[in-house]
XYZ file of N, CA and C in Angstrom:
516
model
N 21.431 -20.120 -58.658
C 20.545 -20.042 -57.510
C 19.636 -18.836 -57.637
N 19.299 -18.179 -56.544
C 18.357 -17.066 -56.589
C 19.065 -15.734 -56.433
N 18.550 -14.727 -57.104
C 19.079 -13.366 -56.964
C 18.698 -12.845 -55.579
N 19.413 -11.839 -55.084
C 19.055 -11.258 -53.773
C 17.601 -10.775 -53.721
N 17.098 -10.220 -54.828
C 15.700 -9.770 -54.854
C 14.736 -10.948 -54.717
N 15.057 -12.049 -55.400
C 14.198 -13.238 -55.332
C 14.219 -13.829 -53.917
N 15.387 -13.840 -53.290
C 15.504 -14.331 -51.911
C 14.620 -13.500 -50.991
N 14.636 -12.171 -51.159
C 13.799 -11.291 -50.336
C 12.322 -11.560 -50.574
N 11.955 -11.792 -51.838
C 10.568 -12.093 -52.182
C 10.109 -13.391 -51.512
N 10.955 -14.415 -51.552
C 10.641 -15.698 -50.922
C 10.530 -15.526 -49.409
N 11.457 -14.765 -48.838
C 11.441 -14.524 -47.387
C 10.162 -13.789 -46.972
N 9.752 -12.771 -47.730
C 8.514 -12.046 -47.421
C 7.315 -12.988 -47.492
N 7.277 -13.821 -48.528
C 6.178 -14.769 -48.677
C 6.140 -15.737 -47.497
N 7.303 -16.285 -47.132
C 7.380 -17.248 -46.029
C 6.880 -16.630 -44.731
N 7.235 -15.370 -44.461
C 6.802 -14.723 -43.230
C 5.346 -14.263 -43.290
N 4.810 -14.102 -44.482
C 3.411 -13.672 -44.600
C 2.447 -14.779 -44.190
N 2.888 -16.034 -44.248
C 1.989 -17.146 -43.926
C 1.572 -17.105 -42.453
N 2.520 -17.150 -41.499
C 2.060 -17.116 -40.105
C 1.412 -15.780 -39.748
N 1.940 -14.679 -40.290
C 1.360 -13.369 -39.994
C -0.070 -13.298 -40.516
N -0.301 -13.851 -41.690
C -1.639 -13.859 -42.279
C -2.620 -14.704 -41.500
N -2.165 -15.826 -40.975
C -3.090 -16.682 -40.209
C -3.500 -16.010 -38.908
N -2.657 -15.134 -38.368
C -2.992 -14.459 -37.112
C -4.262 -13.620 -37.226
N -4.598 -13.198 -38.453
C -5.814 -12.412 -38.657
C -7.077 -13.249 -38.488
N -6.936 -14.571 -38.464
C -8.093 -15.457 -38.433
C -8.184 -16.256 -37.133
N -7.526 -15.789 -36.096
C -7.538 -16.534 -34.842
C -8.021 -15.654 -33.698
N -8.549 -16.313 -32.694
C -8.945 -15.629 -31.464
C -7.685 -15.151 -30.742
N -6.744 -16.078 -30.536
C -5.426 -15.773 -29.964
C -4.410 -16.676 -30.647
N -3.208 -16.174 -30.834
C -2.180 -16.979 -31.486
C -1.817 -18.177 -30.618
N -1.826 -19.348 -31.225
C -1.404 -20.576 -30.551
C -0.490 -21.299 -31.518
N 0.782 -21.375 -31.157
C 1.730 -22.038 -32.041
C 2.911 -22.578 -31.276
N 3.782 -23.233 -31.991
C 4.987 -23.795 -31.381
C 6.208 -23.338 -32.159
N 7.344 -23.512 -31.535
C 8.647 -23.152 -32.104
C 9.636 -24.264 -31.755
N 9.177 -25.505 -31.859
C 9.964 -26.655 -31.403
C 11.087 -27.016 -32.369
N 12.142 -27.558 -31.814
C 13.235 -28.109 -32.615
C 13.541 -29.504 -32.081
N 13.730 -30.438 -32.995
C 14.043 -31.820 -32.616
C 15.240 -32.292 -33.424
N 15.923 -33.365 -32.976
C 17.010 -33.918 -33.782
C 16.481 -34.307 -35.168
N 17.300 -34.115 -36.184
C 16.876 -34.383 -37.564
C 16.311 -35.787 -37.754
N 16.901 -36.758 -37.080
C 16.420 -38.133 -37.262
C 15.055 -38.366 -36.599
N 14.509 -37.350 -35.911
C 13.183 -37.460 -35.283
C 12.139 -36.584 -35.993
N 12.530 -35.918 -37.081
C 11.607 -35.021 -37.786
C 10.388 -35.753 -38.333
N 10.598 -36.912 -38.927
C 9.471 -37.656 -39.505
C 8.457 -37.986 -38.410
N 8.941 -38.445 -37.286
C 8.070 -38.789 -36.161
C 7.329 -37.553 -35.642
N 8.032 -36.433 -35.605
C 7.420 -35.175 -35.166
C 6.308 -34.761 -36.118
N 6.589 -34.830 -37.410
C 5.590 -34.467 -38.422
C 4.362 -35.383 -38.327
N 4.586 -36.671 -38.183
C 3.465 -37.611 -38.070
C 2.619 -37.314 -36.835
N 3.281 -36.951 -35.737
C 2.557 -36.604 -34.517
C 1.723 -35.343 -34.737
N 2.288 -34.348 -35.427
C 1.557 -33.121 -35.757
C 0.303 -33.450 -36.560
N 0.441 -34.293 -37.580
C -0.703 -34.654 -38.417
C -1.788 -35.330 -37.574
N -1.378 -36.229 -36.695
C -2.331 -36.913 -35.804
C -3.053 -35.900 -34.909
N -2.294 -34.993 -34.319
C -2.882 -33.976 -33.446
C -3.791 -33.033 -34.236
N -3.364 -32.651 -35.439
C -4.166 -31.757 -36.266
C -5.472 -32.416 -36.686
N -5.433 -33.709 -37.016
C -6.657 -34.433 -37.380
C -7.656 -34.426 -36.215
N -7.162 -34.689 -35.008
C -8.034 -34.692 -33.833
C -8.586 -33.291 -33.559
N -7.718 -32.293 -33.695
C -8.139 -30.909 -33.458
C -9.164 -30.473 -34.505
N -8.952 -30.858 -35.756
C -9.888 -30.538 -36.834
C -11.265 -31.111 -36.532
N -11.310 -32.366 -36.102
C -12.586 -33.000 -35.753
C -13.259 -32.240 -34.614
N -12.481 -31.848 -33.623
C -13.019 -31.087 -32.489
C -13.606 -29.758 -32.974
N -12.857 -29.044 -33.809
C -13.313 -27.743 -34.313
C -14.613 -27.868 -35.083
N -14.680 -28.860 -35.943
C -15.900 -29.058 -36.746
C -17.094 -29.365 -35.846
N -16.859 -30.188 -34.830
C -17.929 -30.527 -33.888
C -18.426 -29.272 -33.163
N -17.503 -28.355 -32.891
C -17.856 -27.127 -32.172
C -18.362 -26.022 -33.106
N -18.381 -26.298 -34.422
C -18.917 -25.326 -35.372
C -17.925 -24.289 -35.862
N -16.646 -24.478 -35.555
C -15.613 -23.552 -36.043
C -15.155 -24.039 -37.412
N -15.214 -23.160 -38.411
C -14.905 -23.589 -39.781
C -13.459 -23.343 -40.186
N -12.676 -22.694 -39.324
C -11.280 -22.456 -39.660
C -11.144 -21.473 -40.800
N -10.113 -21.615 -41.550
C -9.848 -20.773 -42.717
C -9.870 -21.678 -43.927
N -10.919 -21.554 -44.713
C -11.064 -22.416 -45.886
C -11.024 -23.889 -45.478
N -11.617 -24.181 -44.339
C -11.679 -25.543 -43.794
C -10.313 -26.085 -43.373
N -9.359 -25.199 -43.138
C -8.039 -25.576 -42.612
C -7.962 -25.107 -41.168
N -7.315 -25.894 -40.314
C -7.289 -25.582 -38.892
C -5.879 -25.459 -38.329
N -4.878 -25.689 -39.163
C -3.504 -25.577 -38.711
C -2.564 -25.318 -39.866
N -1.414 -24.754 -39.533
C -0.396 -24.445 -40.529
C 0.936 -24.988 -40.038
N 1.640 -25.682 -40.903
C 2.966 -26.227 -40.588
C 3.978 -25.511 -41.477
N 4.850 -24.753 -40.852
C 5.902 -24.043 -41.588
C 7.182 -24.149 -40.780
N 8.291 -23.803 -41.366
C 9.512 -23.801 -40.580
C 10.742 -24.181 -41.359
N 11.618 -24.883 -40.696
C 12.948 -25.196 -41.191
C 13.190 -26.699 -41.072
N 12.569 -27.494 -41.935
C 12.625 -28.952 -41.769
C 14.035 -29.530 -41.855
N 14.923 -28.884 -42.584
C 16.263 -29.439 -42.729
C 17.176 -29.100 -41.555
N 16.629 -28.362 -40.605
C 17.364 -28.131 -39.358
C 16.576 -28.671 -38.165
N 15.517 -29.446 -38.447
C 14.755 -30.080 -37.374
C 13.900 -29.113 -36.583
N 13.495 -28.033 -37.205
C 12.861 -26.946 -36.480
C 11.593 -26.510 -37.206
N 10.447 -26.829 -36.610
C 9.174 -26.523 -37.252
C 8.289 -25.661 -36.355
N 7.399 -24.948 -37.015
C 6.393 -24.136 -36.340
C 5.035 -24.735 -36.691
N 4.269 -25.045 -35.684
C 2.928 -25.572 -35.882
C 1.959 -24.557 -35.283
N 1.171 -23.912 -36.138
C 0.221 -22.899 -35.686
C -1.194 -23.430 -35.823
N -2.001 -23.183 -34.815
C -3.384 -23.665 -34.790
C -4.347 -22.499 -34.889
N -5.229 -22.558 -35.883
C -6.288 -21.573 -35.993
C -7.298 -21.878 -34.896
N -7.867 -20.852 -34.301
C -8.787 -21.095 -33.193
C -9.797 -19.976 -33.058
N -10.847 -20.270 -32.310
C -11.897 -19.304 -31.991
C -12.009 -19.237 -30.469
N -12.899 -18.400 -29.984
C -13.130 -18.363 -28.533
C -13.497 -19.736 -28.006
N -14.256 -20.475 -28.805
C -14.742 -21.799 -28.393
C -13.630 -22.845 -28.438
N -12.718 -22.758 -29.405
C -11.702 -23.806 -29.583
C -10.334 -23.444 -29.018
N -10.187 -22.245 -28.464
C -8.885 -21.788 -27.966
C -8.289 -22.737 -26.922
N -9.088 -23.134 -25.958
C -8.595 -24.005 -24.888
C -8.072 -25.332 -25.460
N -8.799 -25.889 -26.409
C -8.366 -27.144 -27.036
C -7.071 -26.938 -27.829
N -6.961 -25.798 -28.496
C -5.729 -25.485 -29.234
C -4.537 -25.423 -28.288
N -4.724 -24.850 -27.103
C -3.641 -24.789 -26.113
C -3.244 -26.182 -25.635
N -4.222 -27.082 -25.520
C -3.912 -28.457 -25.120
C -3.072 -29.146 -26.196
N -3.439 -28.952 -27.458
C -2.665 -29.538 -28.567
C -1.258 -28.957 -28.562
N -1.141 -27.662 -28.381
C 0.164 -27.014 -28.303
C 1.023 -27.665 -27.218
N 0.442 -27.887 -26.051
C 1.168 -28.521 -24.949
C 1.631 -29.921 -25.291
N 0.770 -30.687 -25.962
C 1.147 -32.061 -26.340
C 2.291 -32.060 -27.349
N 2.264 -31.134 -28.282
C 3.338 -31.060 -29.280
C 4.659 -30.689 -28.608
N 4.606 -29.742 -27.696
C 5.823 -29.342 -26.969
C 6.349 -30.513 -26.147
N 5.465 -31.216 -25.448
C 5.891 -32.379 -24.664
C 6.518 -33.439 -25.565
N 5.945 -33.645 -26.736
C 6.479 -34.639 -27.675
C 7.873 -34.238 -28.138
N 8.069 -32.968 -28.436
C 9.396 -32.499 -28.860
C 10.436 -32.784 -27.775
N 10.091 -32.507 -26.540
C 11.017 -32.764 -25.427
C 11.268 -34.261 -25.298
N 10.212 -35.060 -25.401
C 10.325 -36.522 -25.326
C 11.263 -37.064 -26.417
N 11.268 -36.427 -27.580
C 12.097 -36.866 -28.701
C 13.512 -36.302 -28.641
N 13.856 -35.660 -27.540
C 15.209 -35.120 -27.383
C 15.367 -33.715 -27.917
N 14.238 -33.040 -28.143
C 14.266 -31.686 -28.678
C 14.031 -30.649 -27.609
N 13.755 -29.448 -28.087
C 13.507 -28.311 -27.199
C 12.214 -27.615 -27.623
N 11.562 -26.938 -26.681
C 10.290 -26.299 -26.992
C 10.409 -24.959 -27.702
N 11.629 -24.460 -27.843
C 11.789 -23.149 -28.450
C 13.061 -23.092 -29.278
N 12.907 -22.697 -30.531
C 14.046 -22.555 -31.434
C 14.485 -21.113 -31.487
N 14.368 -20.505 -32.675
C 14.917 -19.163 -32.839
C 14.099 -18.049 -32.212
N 12.847 -18.309 -31.858
C 12.019 -17.230 -31.324
C 12.164 -17.052 -29.820
N 12.713 -18.016 -29.142
C 12.888 -17.902 -27.704
C 11.577 -18.080 -26.960
N 11.660 -17.987 -25.659
C 10.482 -18.140 -24.814
C 10.065 -16.751 -24.363
N 8.883 -16.364 -24.754
C 8.364 -15.050 -24.374
C 7.133 -15.188 -23.514
N 6.509 -14.079 -23.249
C 5.342 -14.063 -22.364
C 4.213 -14.944 -22.880
N 4.035 -15.035 -24.206
C 2.937 -15.826 -24.757
C 3.227 -17.318 -24.751
N 4.490 -17.705 -24.662
C 4.833 -19.127 -24.754
C 5.550 -19.658 -23.524
N 5.638 -18.868 -22.471
C 6.387 -19.287 -21.292
C 5.677 -20.379 -20.490
N 4.376 -20.501 -20.685
C 3.585 -21.476 -19.936
C 2.770 -22.314 -20.901
N 2.675 -23.609 -20.634
C 1.942 -24.508 -21.536
C 1.016 -25.426 -20.740
N 0.034 -25.973 -21.457
C -0.836 -26.995 -20.879
C -0.063 -28.304 -20.859
N -0.213 -29.070 -19.804
C 0.524 -30.324 -19.667
C -0.452 -31.470 -19.442
N -0.170 -32.578 -20.098
C -0.976 -33.797 -19.967
C -2.457 -33.545 -20.244
N -2.731 -32.631 -21.180
C -4.106 -32.375 -21.576
C -4.921 -31.586 -20.571
N -4.326 -31.205 -19.468
C -5.028 -30.417 -18.458
C -4.798 -28.948 -18.754
N -5.837 -28.145 -18.619
C -5.691 -26.727 -18.919
C -5.209 -25.970 -17.690
N -3.951 -26.174 -17.398
C -3.277 -25.361 -16.401
C -1.897 -25.096 -16.966
N -1.351 -23.976 -16.588
C -0.102 -23.567 -17.205
C 1.099 -23.959 -16.358
N 2.077 -24.555 -17.017
C 3.320 -24.975 -16.386
C 4.457 -24.237 -17.085
N 5.392 -23.671 -16.331
C 6.509 -22.994 -16.991
C 7.310 -23.966 -17.866
N 7.664 -23.527 -19.071
C 8.496 -24.356 -19.950
C 9.798 -24.738 -19.264
N 10.335 -23.818 -18.489
C 11.568 -24.092 -17.755
C 11.391 -25.317 -16.858
N 10.224 -25.450 -16.250
C 9.949 -26.598 -15.383
C 9.841 -27.888 -16.191
N 9.221 -27.819 -17.364
C 9.143 -29.006 -18.226
C 10.532 -29.508 -18.598
N 11.425 -28.585 -18.883
C 12.771 -28.954 -19.316
C 13.670 -29.406 -18.173
N 13.622 -28.681 -17.048
C 14.621 -28.898 -16.010
C 14.062 -29.239 -14.630
N 12.733 -29.210 -14.472
C 12.135 -29.525 -13.185
C 11.840 -28.292 -12.346
N 11.035 -28.501 -11.314
C 10.586 -27.405 -10.457
C 11.707 -26.694 -9.725
N 12.759 -27.426 -9.375
C 13.879 -26.805 -8.662
C 14.527 -25.721 -9.513
N 14.625 -25.932 -10.818
C 15.222 -24.930 -11.707
C 14.431 -23.631 -11.674
N 13.105 -23.734 -11.654
C 12.264 -22.534 -11.600
C 12.531 -21.776 -10.304
N 12.611 -22.512 -9.201
C 12.895 -21.870 -7.910
C 14.269 -21.204 -7.905
N 15.263 -21.889 -8.478
C 16.617 -21.326 -8.510
C 16.684 -20.065 -9.361
N 16.034 -20.062 -10.511
C 16.027 -18.867 -11.360
C 15.296 -17.737 -10.650
N 14.176 -18.058 -10.003
C 13.430 -17.034 -9.253
C 14.314 -16.441 -8.156
N 15.015 -17.305 -7.419
C 15.907 -16.854 -6.343
C 17.009 -15.952 -6.901
N 17.613 -16.362 -8.007
C 18.668 -15.557 -8.631
C 18.156 -14.186 -9.049
N 16.967 -14.159 -9.620
C 16.402 -12.877 -10.042
C 16.236 -11.941 -8.847
N 15.765 -12.473 -7.725
C 15.592 -11.659 -6.528
C 16.956 -11.180 -6.032
N 17.936 -12.089 -5.978
C 19.270 -11.737 -5.486
C 19.936 -10.668 -6.352
N 19.653 -10.704 -7.647
C 20.242 -9.725 -8.567
C 19.416 -8.441 -8.641
N 18.317 -8.415 -7.901
C 17.441 -7.250 -7.949
C 16.687 -7.157 -9.262
N 16.552 -8.301 -9.924
C 15.933 -8.311 -11.249
C 14.555 -8.961 -11.236
N 13.907 -8.990 -10.064
C 12.632 -9.690 -9.992
C 11.567 -9.082 -10.908
N 11.743 -7.828 -11.300
C 10.785 -7.212 -12.221
C 11.203 -7.347 -13.681
N 12.366 -7.920 -13.926
C 12.841 -8.151 -15.291
C 12.065 -9.311 -15.907
N 11.367 -9.050 -16.978
C 10.555 -10.074 -17.645
C 9.657 -10.796 -16.640
N 9.003 -10.023 -15.821
C 8.148 -10.561 -14.760
C 7.105 -11.527 -15.324
N 7.086 -12.734 -14.800
C 6.133 -13.744 -15.221
C 6.596 -14.566 -16.421
N 7.741 -14.234 -16.993
C 8.291 -14.999 -18.101
C 9.388 -15.905 -17.554
N 9.338 -17.170 -17.877
C 10.232 -18.226 -17.395
C 9.949 -18.619 -15.951
N 9.665 -17.637 -15.096
C 9.347 -17.947 -13.706
C 8.019 -17.290 -13.348
N 7.293 -17.864 -12.404
C 6.006 -17.271 -12.016
C 6.207 -15.886 -11.433
N 5.107 -15.146 -11.342
C 5.161 -13.829 -10.718
C 5.610 -13.951 -9.281
N 6.320 -12.956 -8.792
C 6.785 -12.947 -7.396
C 5.698 -12.400 -6.517
């Protein structure tokens, strides 16, 4: 197999891809979805379909991407966990967020989750839903509006309303 040094080299290279693409975007737009292994092919095909549509949109808007590429697919395919990152500009950012929302919705529809090893943070706690540019908490997508209210209530009861304010639950 590989020596420890070679493993480190591969790991550095793998992490340089998403970090490198961040230099070419207006704002980072990506996913951290995980789906059951038997749904990976369907997930990948959906990504390709969404990327093709997004690419056409970008070209129409005059955004050239990076070497004429508009998205990056990396991750852990043998564990059903992929990252789909979209290159974007000020002009295409809103459309990239819509694609991100559709991919997250598809992962949930396929029995997956919107967040794998990276968790839900301030940048990914809210997504566009049904192609509309308004933000919905991921917690609400997964468990419904009542869950958001219950978590908000618990945070207040625990005196933690300022803990991760605006992440998972709306601002108080």
